[in-house]
């Protein structure tokens, strides 16, 4: 086949597999992945983007809508935007990163306007750019990714990374699940933009987010950070998937008998809801939204109303049962540790962006909700793509470079019975869904859970690779399991309550823990304390 | 979960097969098959992308539901999400109707 200049080269297409030669491989086709692919292509790289699902619909953003941390560049507005979050985040943020993310998000959002994103205007005709409609945004991002010359592989989940003899990332391999064969991409740099891990909880749009990128990065030696900030739960109708917690700030919350639950609220009182749910059903009713607010809600988030319109419930006048669905590290702030401004990880040639990368830099220990997360995806995507393209350029020719597969669990013959992905996924859910284990943490319960999770890991590691049809689910389950172990090991280490991490046995914030927790490892999970960047600067100045 | 591909409306364009992020559908010689319903994450995106309003996603995320296609059509439920987000000609103005900026900061 012929290739237009700048496109990744398809090397062979023998029956049953397809191989590409690229400068940069991006794993994941949500906001972070598409921004990374576009920015790498703009820096002259030949780029392949592989998405587990369909680039344009997969990931937490596409199905939903999201606020964006878009702030006018006026210094006092920026200052207020940064200051307002520092206490919530337990003072673990990095101001230098917050400032550069604000600058970059402003630029990227304006870029979207130039590309034709239909931003609304307020009554005075001023454009409003602090919110994006997921389907609209991601449809546009797919189009721009293609126009940038990026080769998109849909329904092509990555299975494992390739590295060269020096441990430098050399590409990845994966499945083409609708074609029933495999892909391989030789690349000089790889961007992990596979999102966080929501443990198949059906929180809106997140069932593709099973920590896959974490697992394959860890297999190549990558490190994690802030994994204890991983216990985000979102409100949804008990029967449904639509999590739009913002709208519940107009809600009252009642118990079975219809009595108001004291302290229950979407913000600052969600833990009260979690405790109440352990005793019985909890009901919501958006009875504090006036007619005008109701109209704004309808046009802003049409999907919020699908579960109600289709079941004949008027959420403003009728109460309905709710639940809390685990959002894990999708709304948490932990992820792959990045070590410089280009979003490089600790593995040479490997970059991270979006929810897959730590968001502690701008959120500290608290969720970024939608808006910081969207800003982070745009910014880190841009930088990771640029960083990967630059790494590839400096590497020059790599012909004849040997590549080694780094995949482990689920991919190797272990001599045992085949890894049962679905059963393993359920076992992991049993450890991370319960509020008494994950939402409200305590040393004894965390320790017991970790013992069970470690045993599951030993079994999974000893298992045989399942057949091709079950392989993806097995790898997903293994990634969920690995994620849970980094989460809980980190949570056990932080003997205080800070940000979103709550310890029943240490209910107060304790400034002996004003540091970050690095974690990693597969067979042996480890953690270590890491000083804040600001503390490092202070030390260097002494 | 996805419950219906309406055989009267479906043109077998297979867009749903492509766009479903969790690979629920399989291509066939005719209209696609809901092959892995339990993998449906109830994100409504297949319905949104279906140009013929042939799909219906029930809002019940954890268990399949029996649905009455004739009643859904009668109630103009098919395609209701597309109309609400402005992805059909007559409601294009809704694409820029986001009023989230009025709701933030509550």
Coordinates of C-alpha atoms in Angstrom, one line a residue:
Chain A
X1 CA 0.0 0.0 0.0
X2 CA 1.1 3.6 -0.5
X3 CA 1.4 6.0 2.4
X4 CA 0.9 9.8 2.3
X5 CA 4.0 11.6 3.8
X6 CA 3.9 11.7 7.5
X7 CA 1.6 8.7 8.0
X8 CA 2.7 5.7 10.0
X9 CA 3.8 2.9 7.7
X10 CA 1.9 -0.3 7.5
X11 CA 4.6 -2.9 7.3
X12 CA 2.8 -6.1 6.5
X13 CA -0.7 -7.5 6.5
X14 CA -0.3 -11.2 6.6
X15 CA -3.3 -13.2 7.4
X16 CA -4.1 -12.8 11.1
X17 CA -2.0 -9.8 12.0
X18 CA -1.1 -6.3 11.0
X19 CA 2.1 -4.3 11.8
X20 CA 2.9 -0.6 11.7
X21 CA 6.0 1.4 11.9
X22 CA 5.5 4.7 13.7
X23 CA 7.4 7.4 15.6
X24 CA 4.7 7.7 18.3
X25 CA 2.1 5.3 19.4
X26 CA -0.8 6.6 21.4
X27 CA -2.8 4.2 23.5
X28 CA -6.3 5.5 24.1
X29 CA -8.6 7.7 22.1
X30 CA -10.3 9.9 24.6
X31 CA -9.6 13.5 25.0
X32 CA -6.0 13.0 26.3
X33 CA -5.2 10.5 23.6
X34 CA -6.5 12.6 20.7
X35 CA -4.8 15.7 21.9
X36 CA -1.6 13.8 22.3
X37 CA -1.9 12.3 18.8
X38 CA -2.6 15.7 17.2
X39 CA 0.2 17.4 19.0
X40 CA 2.7 14.6 18.1
X41 CA 1.6 14.8 14.5
X42 CA 2.0 18.6 14.5
X43 CA 5.6 18.0 15.7
X44 CA 6.3 16.0 12.6
X45 CA 5.8 12.5 14.1
X46 CA 4.2 9.6 12.3
X47 CA 1.5 8.6 14.7
X48 CA -0.7 5.6 15.3
X49 CA -3.5 5.8 17.9
X50 CA -5.0 2.5 19.2
X51 CA -8.2 2.6 21.1
X52 CA -9.8 -0.3 22.9
X53 CA -13.2 0.8 21.7
X54 CA -14.0 3.5 19.2
X55 CA -12.0 6.8 19.2
X56 CA -14.8 9.3 19.5
X57 CA -17.2 7.3 21.8
X58 CA -15.0 5.5 24.3
X59 CA -13.9 6.9 27.6
X60 CA -15.5 8.9 30.4
X61 CA -15.9 12.1 28.5
X62 CA -17.6 10.9 25.3
X63 CA -20.8 9.7 26.9
X64 CA -21.1 12.6 29.3
X65 CA -20.5 16.3 29.4
X66 CA -17.8 18.0 31.3
X67 CA -16.9 21.2 32.9
X68 CA -13.5 22.6 31.8
X69 CA -11.1 24.5 34.1
X70 CA -11.1 27.4 31.7
X71 CA -10.2 30.6 33.5
X72 CA -9.6 34.1 32.0
X73 CA -5.9 34.8 32.1
X74 CA -6.4 37.9 34.4
X75 CA -3.9 37.3 37.3
X76 CA -6.5 37.8 40.1
X77 CA -8.9 35.2 38.4
X78 CA -6.0 32.7 38.1
X79 CA -5.0 33.3 41.6
X80 CA -8.5 32.7 42.9
X81 CA -8.9 29.6 40.8
X82 CA -5.8 28.1 42.2
X83 CA -6.3 29.2 45.8
X84 CA -9.9 27.8 45.9
X85 CA -8.7 24.3 45.5
X86 CA -5.7 24.1 47.7
X87 CA -7.4 23.2 51.0
X88 CA -9.7 20.6 49.4
X89 CA -6.6 19.0 47.9
X90 CA -4.8 18.8 51.2
X91 CA -2.1 21.3 49.9
X92 CA -0.5 18.6 47.8
X93 CA -0.9 20.5 44.5
X94 CA 2.0 22.2 42.6
X95 CA 1.3 25.8 41.8
X96 CA 3.7 25.9 38.9
X97 CA 1.7 23.0 37.3
X98 CA -1.6 24.6 38.0
X99 CA -0.5 27.8 36.3
X100 CA 0.8 26.0 33.2
X101 CA -2.3 23.9 33.0
X102 CA -4.5 27.0 33.1
X103 CA -2.5 28.6 30.3
X104 CA -2.6 25.4 28.2
X105 CA -6.3 24.8 28.7
X106 CA -7.1 28.3 27.7
X107 CA -5.2 27.8 24.5
X108 CA -6.6 24.4 23.7
X109 CA -10.2 25.5 24.4
X110 CA -9.8 28.5 22.1
X111 CA -8.3 26.1 19.5
X112 CA -11.6 24.1 19.8
X113 CA -13.5 27.2 19.0
X114 CA -11.4 27.8 15.9
X115 CA -12.1 24.2 14.8
X116 CA -15.8 24.9 15.0
X117 CA -16.8 23.5 18.4
X118 CA -20.3 25.1 19.0
X119 CA -19.7 26.9 22.2
X120 CA -22.7 28.7 23.6
X121 CA -22.9 32.4 24.1
X122 CA -24.4 34.1 27.1
X123 CA -27.1 36.7 27.0
X124 CA -24.6 39.4 26.2
X125 CA -23.2 37.4 23.3
X126 CA -19.9 36.5 25.1
X127 CA -18.7 32.9 24.3
X128 CA -18.8 30.5 27.3
X129 CA -16.0 28.0 27.1
X130 CA -16.0 26.3 30.5
X131 CA -18.1 23.3 29.5
X132 CA -18.1 20.7 26.7
X133 CA -20.7 18.3 25.5
X134 CA -19.0 14.9 25.4
X135 CA -20.4 13.4 22.2
X136 CA -20.0 16.7 20.3
X137 CA -16.4 17.3 21.6
X138 CA -15.2 13.8 20.9
X139 CA -16.7 13.6 17.5
X140 CA -14.8 16.7 16.6
X141 CA -11.6 15.4 18.2
X142 CA -11.8 12.2 16.1
X143 CA -12.2 14.3 12.9
X144 CA -9.2 16.5 13.8
X145 CA -7.1 13.4 14.7
X146 CA -7.7 12.0 11.3
X147 CA -7.1 15.3 9.6
X148 CA -3.7 15.5 11.4
X149 CA -2.7 12.3 9.5
X150 CA -2.9 10.0 12.5
X151 CA -3.7 6.3 11.8
X152 CA -6.5 5.3 14.1
X153 CA -7.0 1.6 15.1
X154 CA -10.5 1.2 16.6
X155 CA -11.5 -1.8 18.7
X156 CA -7.8 -2.5 19.1
X157 CA -7.0 -2.8 22.8
X158 CA -3.3 -2.9 23.7
X159 CA -2.1 -6.1 25.5
X160 CA 1.5 -5.4 26.3
X161 CA 4.4 -3.0 25.7
X162 CA 7.5 -3.7 23.7
X163 CA 10.9 -2.6 25.0
X164 CA 14.4 -2.7 23.5
X165 CA 17.5 -4.2 25.0
X166 CA 18.1 -1.0 27.0
X167 CA 14.6 -0.9 28.5
X168 CA 13.5 1.9 26.2
X169 CA 9.9 1.5 25.0
X170 CA 9.7 0.2 21.5
X171 CA 6.0 -0.1 20.8
X172 CA 3.1 -2.3 21.8
X173 CA 1.0 -5.2 20.6
X174 CA -2.7 -5.8 21.0
X175 CA -5.9 -7.3 19.7
X176 CA -8.1 -6.3 16.8
X177 CA -11.2 -7.6 18.5
X178 CA -13.6 -7.2 15.6
X179 CA -11.2 -8.8 13.1
X180 CA -10.1 -11.6 15.4
X181 CA -6.4 -11.0 15.0
X182 CA -3.5 -9.0 16.5
X183 CA -1.8 -5.7 15.8
X184 CA 1.8 -4.7 16.5
X185 CA 3.3 -1.2 16.3
X186 CA 7.0 -0.5 16.4
X187 CA 7.3 3.0 17.8
X188 CA 10.1 5.1 19.2
X189 CA 7.9 6.5 21.9
X190 CA 4.5 5.5 23.5
X191 CA 1.9 7.7 25.2
X192 CA -0.4 6.0 27.7
X193 CA -3.7 7.7 27.5
X194 CA -5.9 4.8 28.5
X195 CA -7.7 6.6 31.3
X196 CA -8.1 5.5 34.9
X197 CA -9.8 2.5 36.4
X198 CA -13.5 2.5 37.4
X199 CA -13.7 -1.3 37.9
X200 CA -16.5 -2.0 35.5
X201 CA -18.9 -0.2 37.8
X202 CA -21.0 1.2 34.9
X203 CA -20.5 4.8 36.0
X204 CA -21.3 6.6 32.8
X205 CA -19.0 5.8 29.9
X206 CA -16.3 4.2 32.1
X207 CA -16.5 0.5 31.5
X208 CA -13.6 0.7 29.0
X209 CA -11.6 2.2 31.8
X210 CA -10.1 -0.8 33.6
X211 CA -6.6 0.3 34.3
X212 CA -5.2 -1.5 31.3
X213 CA -2.5 1.1 30.6
X214 CA -1.4 1.1 34.2
X215 CA -0.8 -2.7 34.0
X216 CA 1.3 -2.6 30.8
X217 CA 3.2 0.4 32.0
X218 CA 4.0 -1.3 35.3
X219 CA 5.2 -4.3 33.5
X220 CA 7.8 -2.0 31.8
X221 CA 8.7 -0.7 35.2
X222 CA 6.6 2.5 35.5
X223 CA 5.8 4.0 38.9
X224 CA 2.5 5.4 40.3
X225 CA 1.7 8.2 42.7
X226 CA -1.3 9.3 44.8
X227 CA -3.0 6.0 44.3
X228 CA -4.7 6.3 47.7
X229 CA -6.8 9.2 46.3
X230 CA -8.9 6.7 44.4
X231 CA -12.2 6.4 46.3
X232 CA -14.4 8.6 44.2
X233 CA -18.1 7.6 44.1
X234 CA -20.7 9.3 42.0
X235 CA -24.5 9.6 42.5
X236 CA -26.8 7.9 40.0
X237 CA -30.3 6.6 40.0
X238 CA -30.1 3.2 41.6
X239 CA -31.2 1.5 38.4
X240 CA -29.2 3.6 36.0
X241 CA -25.7 4.5 34.7
X242 CA -26.0 8.3 34.4
X243 CA -23.8 9.9 37.0
X244 CA -24.1 13.7 36.9
X245 CA -23.4 14.6 40.5
X246 CA -23.5 18.4 39.9
X247 CA -27.3 18.2 39.4
X248 CA -27.8 16.7 42.8
X249 CA -26.7 20.0 44.4
X250 CA -30.4 20.9 43.9
X251 CA -31.6 17.7 45.5
X252 CA -33.0 16.7 48.9
X253 CA -32.1 13.2 50.2
X254 CA -34.6 11.1 52.1
X255 CA -34.8 7.7 53.6
X256 CA -37.4 4.9 53.1
X257 CA -39.9 6.7 55.3
X258 CA -39.4 10.0 53.5
X259 CA -37.5 11.7 56.3
X260 CA -34.7 14.0 55.2
X261 CA -31.3 12.5 56.0
X262 CA -29.4 15.0 58.1
X263 CA -26.2 16.2 56.4
X264 CA -26.7 14.3 53.2
X265 CA -25.6 16.4 50.1
X266 CA -23.9 15.9 46.8
X267 CA -21.0 18.1 47.9
X268 CA -19.5 17.8 51.4
X269 CA -22.2 15.2 52.4
X270 CA -21.7 12.3 50.1
X271 CA -20.2 10.3 52.8
X272 CA -23.4 10.7 54.8
X273 CA -25.2 9.2 51.8
X274 CA -22.8 6.3 51.7
X275 CA -23.4 5.6 55.4
X276 CA -27.2 5.8 54.9
X277 CA -27.0 3.4 51.9
X278 CA -25.4 0.8 54.1
X279 CA -28.6 0.8 56.2
X280 CA -31.3 1.1 53.5
X281 CA -32.4 2.8 50.3
X282 CA -31.8 6.5 49.8
X283 CA -34.0 8.7 47.7
X284 CA -33.3 11.9 45.9
X285 CA -35.5 14.6 44.5
X286 CA -34.3 17.7 42.7
X287 CA -36.9 19.8 44.5
X288 CA -34.6 22.8 44.9
X289 CA -34.3 23.6 41.2
X290 CA -36.6 26.4 40.1
X291 CA -38.2 26.5 36.7
X292 CA -35.4 28.4 35.1
X293 CA -32.7 26.1 36.5
X294 CA -34.7 23.1 35.3
X295 CA -34.7 24.5 31.8
X296 CA -30.9 25.1 31.9
X297 CA -30.4 21.5 33.1
X298 CA -32.4 20.1 30.3
X299 CA -30.5 21.8 27.5
X300 CA -27.1 21.4 29.2
X301 CA -27.2 17.6 29.9
X302 CA -30.0 15.9 27.9
X303 CA -28.6 12.5 28.9
X304 CA -29.2 13.2 32.6
X305 CA -32.9 13.0 31.8
X306 CA -32.9 9.8 29.7
X307 CA -33.3 7.5 32.7
X308 CA -36.2 9.6 34.0
X309 CA -38.1 10.3 30.8
X310 CA -37.9 6.6 29.9
X311 CA -39.2 5.4 33.2
X312 CA -41.8 8.1 33.6
X313 CA -40.2 9.7 36.7
X314 CA -40.2 13.5 37.1
X315 CA -37.0 14.0 39.1
X316 CA -38.1 17.5 40.1
X317 CA -41.4 16.4 41.7
X318 CA -40.9 12.7 42.4
X319 CA -38.3 11.0 44.5
X320 CA -36.3 8.1 43.1
X321 CA -33.8 5.7 44.6
X322 CA -30.1 6.5 44.2
X323 CA -26.8 4.7 44.6
X324 CA -23.2 5.6 44.6
X325 CA -21.1 4.1 41.8
X326 CA -17.3 3.7 42.1
X327 CA -15.3 6.0 39.9
X328 CA -12.0 4.9 41.3
X329 CA -9.0 6.6 39.7
X330 CA -11.2 8.1 36.9
X331 CA -12.3 10.8 39.3
X332 CA -9.5 10.1 41.8
X333 CA -6.2 11.8 41.3
X334 CA -3.7 9.0 41.3
X335 CA -2.0 7.5 38.2
X336 CA 1.3 7.1 36.5
X337 CA 4.0 9.2 38.0
X338 CA 5.3 11.8 35.6
X339 CA 8.8 13.2 36.1
X340 CA 9.1 16.3 33.9
X341 CA 7.2 19.0 32.0
X342 CA 6.8 16.7 28.9
X343 CA 4.8 14.2 30.9
X344 CA 7.5 11.5 30.7
X345 CA 7.2 8.6 33.1
X346 CA 10.1 6.8 34.8
X347 CA 10.4 4.5 31.8
X348 CA 12.4 6.0 28.9
X349 CA 10.2 6.7 25.9
X350 CA 7.0 6.2 27.8
X351 CA 4.7 9.2 28.4
X352 CA 1.4 9.5 30.2
X353 CA -1.6 11.8 29.8
X354 CA -5.1 12.3 31.1
X355 CA -6.6 10.2 33.8
X356 CA -3.9 7.6 33.3
X357 CA -1.3 10.1 34.5
X358 CA -1.3 11.5 38.0
X359 CA -3.5 14.6 38.5
X360 CA -2.1 15.3 41.9
X361 CA -0.1 18.2 40.3
X362 CA -3.3 20.3 39.9
X363 CA -5.8 18.5 42.2
X364 CA -3.6 17.3 45.1
X365 CA -5.6 14.7 47.1
X366 CA -9.1 15.7 46.0
X367 CA -11.1 14.8 42.9
X368 CA -10.8 17.3 40.0
X369 CA -14.5 16.6 39.3
X370 CA -15.0 17.1 35.6
X371 CA -13.4 20.4 35.0
X372 CA -9.9 19.9 36.3
X373 CA -9.8 16.5 34.7
X374 CA -10.8 17.9 31.3
X375 CA -8.2 20.6 31.6
X376 CA -5.6 18.0 32.6
X377 CA -6.5 15.8 29.6
X378 CA -6.1 18.7 27.2
X379 CA -2.9 19.9 28.7
X380 CA -1.1 16.7 29.5
X381 CA -2.2 15.3 26.2
X382 CA -0.6 18.2 24.4
X383 CA 2.6 18.0 26.3
X384 CA 2.9 14.2 26.2
X385 CA 2.4 14.1 22.4
X386 CA 5.0 16.8 22.0
X387 CA 7.4 15.1 24.4
X388 CA 7.0 11.7 22.7
X389 CA 7.5 13.3 19.2
X390 CA 10.7 15.0 20.5
X391 CA 12.0 11.8 22.1
X392 CA 11.3 10.0 18.7
X393 CA 13.1 12.7 16.8
X394 CA 16.2 12.5 19.0
X395 CA 16.3 8.7 18.7
X396 CA 16.8 8.9 15.0
X397 CA 16.8 5.6 13.1
X398 CA 15.9 2.5 14.9
X399 CA 16.1 0.0 12.1
X400 CA 17.3 -3.4 13.3
X401 CA 16.3 -2.6 16.9
X402 CA 15.2 -5.7 18.8
X403 CA 12.0 -5.5 20.7
X404 CA 11.0 -7.7 23.7
X405 CA 7.5 -8.3 25.0
X406 CA 6.9 -7.1 28.5
X407 CA 3.5 -8.6 29.2
X408 CA 3.1 -10.9 32.1
X409 CA -0.2 -12.1 33.8
X410 CA -2.7 -13.6 31.4
X411 CA -0.3 -13.7 28.5
X412 CA 2.1 -16.4 29.5
X413 CA 1.8 -20.1 30.1
X414 CA 1.8 -20.7 33.8
X415 CA 1.0 -24.4 33.8
X416 CA -2.2 -23.8 35.7
X417 CA -5.8 -23.5 34.5
X418 CA -6.6 -20.6 32.2
X419 CA -7.2 -17.2 33.9
X420 CA -10.9 -16.7 34.4
X421 CA -11.3 -13.0 33.7
X422 CA -14.9 -12.5 34.5
X423 CA -14.7 -14.3 37.8
X424 CA -11.5 -12.4 38.7
X425 CA -13.2 -9.1 37.9
X426 CA -16.0 -9.9 40.2
X427 CA -13.6 -10.8 43.0
X428 CA -11.8 -7.5 42.6
X429 CA -15.2 -5.6 42.6
X430 CA -16.0 -7.3 45.9
X431 CA -12.9 -5.6 47.4
X432 CA -13.3 -2.2 45.9
X433 CA -17.0 -1.5 45.7
X434 CA -18.0 -1.8 49.3
X435 CA -18.1 1.6 51.1
X436 CA -16.8 0.1 54.3
X437 CA -13.6 -1.0 52.5
X438 CA -12.9 1.8 50.1
X439 CA -14.9 4.9 50.9
X440 CA -14.3 4.6 54.7
X441 CA -10.9 3.1 55.2
X442 CA -9.3 1.5 58.3
X443 CA -6.1 -0.4 58.8
X444 CA -7.7 -3.8 59.7
X445 CA -10.1 -3.9 56.8
X446 CA -7.5 -2.6 54.3
X447 CA -5.1 -5.2 55.5
X448 CA -7.6 -8.1 55.2
X449 CA -8.6 -6.9 51.8
X450 CA -5.0 -6.7 50.7
X451 CA -4.4 -10.3 51.8
X452 CA -7.2 -11.4 49.6
X453 CA -6.1 -9.3 46.7
X454 CA -2.5 -10.6 47.0
X455 CA -3.8 -14.1 47.0
X456 CA -5.8 -13.4 43.8
X457 CA -2.6 -12.0 42.2
X458 CA -0.6 -15.1 43.1
X459 CA -3.4 -17.3 41.5
X460 CA -3.7 -15.0 38.4
X461 CA 0.1 -15.0 37.9
X462 CA 0.2 -18.8 38.0
X463 CA -2.7 -19.2 35.6
X464 CA -2.4 -20.0 31.9
X465 CA -3.2 -17.5 29.2
X466 CA -6.9 -17.9 28.3
X467 CA -8.0 -18.3 24.7
X468 CA -8.1 -15.4 22.3
X469 CA -11.8 -14.7 23.0
X470 CA -11.3 -14.3 26.8
X471 CA -7.9 -12.7 26.6
X472 CA -9.0 -9.1 26.9
X473 CA -11.3 -9.6 29.8
X474 CA -8.5 -11.5 31.6
X475 CA -6.1 -8.6 31.1
X476 CA -8.7 -6.1 32.2
X477 CA -9.3 -8.1 35.4
X478 CA -5.6 -8.4 36.0
X479 CA -5.3 -4.6 35.6
X480 CA -8.2 -4.0 38.0
X481 CA -6.5 -6.3 40.5
X482 CA -3.1 -4.6 40.2
X483 CA -4.8 -1.2 40.5
X484 CA -6.6 -2.2 43.7
X485 CA -3.4 -3.4 45.2
X486 CA -1.5 -0.1 44.5
X487 CA -4.6 1.8 45.9
X488 CA -4.9 -0.1 49.1
X489 CA -1.1 -0.4 49.8
X490 CA -0.9 3.4 49.4
X491 CA -4.1 3.9 51.5
X492 CA -2.6 1.9 54.3
X493 CA 0.6 4.0 54.2
X494 CA -1.2 7.3 54.6
X495 CA -2.3 7.2 58.3
X496 CA -4.4 10.3 58.2
X497 CA -7.5 11.7 56.4
X498 CA -6.5 14.1 53.6
X499 CA -8.2 15.1 50.4
X500 CA -10.6 12.3 49.4
X501 CA -8.7 9.7 51.4
X502 CA -10.7 9.0 54.6
X503 CA -9.4 6.8 57.4
X504 CA -11.8 5.9 60.2
X505 CA -8.8 5.2 62.4
X506 CA -7.1 8.5 61.6
X507 CA -10.0 11.0 61.0
X508 CA -7.8 14.1 61.1
X509 CA -5.3 15.6 58.6
X510 CA -1.8 15.1 60.0
X511 CA 1.0 17.3 58.7
X512 CA 3.5 14.5 59.2
X513 CA 1.9 13.2 56.0
X514 CA 2.3 16.4 53.9
X515 CA 4.1 14.3 51.2
X516 CA 3.2 12.2 48.2
X517 CA 3.1 8.4 48.1
X518 CA 4.8 6.6 45.3
X519 CA 3.9 3.1 44.5
X520 CA 4.6 0.3 42.1
X521 CA 5.4 -3.3 41.6
X522 CA 3.4 -6.3 40.5
X523 CA 4.4 -9.5 42.5
X524 CA 5.6 -7.3 45.3
X525 CA 3.8 -4.1 45.6
X526 CA 5.8 -1.3 47.3
X527 CA 5.2 2.3 48.4
X528 CA 7.5 5.1 49.5
X529 CA 7.1 8.7 50.6
X530 CA 8.1 11.5 48.3
X531 CA 8.5 15.1 49.2
X532 CA 6.4 17.8 47.5
X533 CA 8.1 19.7 44.8
X534 CA 7.8 22.9 46.9
X535 CA 9.6 21.1 49.7
X536 CA 12.3 20.0 47.3
X537 CA 12.9 23.6 46.1
X538 CA 13.1 24.8 49.7
X539 CA 15.7 22.1 50.5
X540 CA 17.7 23.0 47.4
X541 CA 17.8 26.7 48.4
X542 CA 19.2 25.9 51.8
Chain B
X1 CA -28.9 -1.7 28.3
X2 CA -29.4 -1.8 24.6
X3 CA -32.7 -3.7 24.0
X4 CA -33.8 -3.1 20.5
X5 CA -32.6 -2.8 16.9
X6 CA -35.8 -2.1 15.1
X7 CA -35.8 -4.2 11.9
X8 CA -38.2 -1.8 10.2
X9 CA -35.9 1.2 10.6
X10 CA -32.4 -0.5 10.5
X11 CA -30.6 -0.2 7.1
X12 CA -27.7 -2.5 8.2
X13 CA -25.2 0.4 8.0
X14 CA -23.3 -1.2 10.9
X15 CA -22.5 2.2 12.5
X16 CA -23.6 0.8 15.9
X17 CA -21.1 -2.0 15.5
X18 CA -18.3 0.5 14.9
X19 CA -19.2 3.0 17.5
X20 CA -20.1 0.9 20.5
X21 CA -17.2 1.4 22.9
X22 CA -17.7 -2.0 24.6
X23 CA -18.2 -4.0 21.4
X24 CA -21.7 -5.2 22.2
X25 CA -22.8 -5.8 18.5
X26 CA -21.8 -8.2 15.9
X27 CA -22.2 -7.7 12.1
X28 CA -24.3 -10.2 10.3
X29 CA -25.5 -10.5 6.7
X30 CA -28.4 -8.3 7.6
X31 CA -29.1 -6.1 10.7
X32 CA -26.5 -6.3 13.4
X33 CA -27.0 -8.6 16.3
X34 CA -26.9 -7.6 20.0
X35 CA -24.3 -10.3 20.8
X36 CA -23.0 -9.3 24.2
X37 CA -25.8 -7.4 25.9
X38 CA -24.3 -7.8 29.4
X39 CA -21.3 -5.8 28.2
X40 CA -23.5 -2.8 27.5
X41 CA -22.6 0.1 29.8
X42 CA -25.8 2.0 29.1
X43 CA -23.9 5.1 27.6
X44 CA -26.6 5.6 25.0
X45 CA -24.0 6.4 22.3
X46 CA -25.1 3.7 19.8
X47 CA -28.5 5.2 19.9
X48 CA -27.1 8.7 19.4
X49 CA -25.0 7.7 16.4
X50 CA -27.8 5.6 14.7
X51 CA -28.9 7.7 11.7
X52 CA -32.2 5.9 11.3
X53 CA -33.4 6.1 15.0
X54 CA -33.6 2.3 15.0
X55 CA -32.0 1.7 18.4
X56 CA -33.4 1.9 21.9
X57 CA -31.3 1.8 25.0
X58 CA -33.3 1.1 28.2
X59 CA -32.0 3.2 31.1
X60 CA -31.8 0.1 33.3
X61 CA -28.1 -0.5 33.5
X62 CA -27.8 -3.8 35.4
X63 CA -30.5 -6.0 34.0
X64 CA -32.2 -6.5 30.6
X65 CA -35.8 -5.2 30.3
X66 CA -38.6 -6.2 28.0
X67 CA -39.6 -3.3 25.8
X68 CA -42.6 -2.8 23.5
X69 CA -41.3 -1.3 20.3
X70 CA -44.7 -0.3 19.0
X71 CA -45.3 1.7 22.2
X72 CA -41.8 3.3 22.0
X73 CA -42.6 4.4 18.5
X74 CA -46.0 5.7 19.5
X75 CA -44.3 7.7 22.3
X76 CA -41.6 9.0 19.8
X77 CA -39.0 7.6 22.1
X78 CA -36.8 6.3 19.3
X79 CA -34.3 9.0 18.4
X80 CA -35.3 11.2 21.4
X81 CA -31.7 11.5 22.5
X82 CA -30.5 12.6 19.0
X83 CA -33.2 15.2 18.9
X84 CA -32.3 16.4 22.4
X85 CA -28.6 17.0 21.7
X86 CA -29.3 18.6 18.3
X87 CA -27.9 15.9 16.1
X88 CA -30.9 16.0 13.7
X89 CA -31.6 18.8 11.2
X90 CA -34.6 20.3 13.0
X91 CA -32.9 20.7 16.4
X92 CA -29.4 21.8 15.3
X93 CA -29.7 25.0 17.3
X94 CA -29.5 22.8 20.5
X95 CA -25.9 22.0 19.8
X96 CA -24.9 25.4 21.2
X97 CA -27.6 25.5 23.9
X98 CA -25.4 24.3 26.8
X99 CA -26.2 26.4 29.8
X100 CA -23.8 24.7 32.2
X101 CA -22.1 28.0 32.9
X102 CA -25.3 29.1 34.5
X103 CA -25.3 26.0 36.8
X104 CA -21.7 25.9 37.9
X105 CA -20.9 27.5 41.2
X106 CA -24.2 26.5 42.7

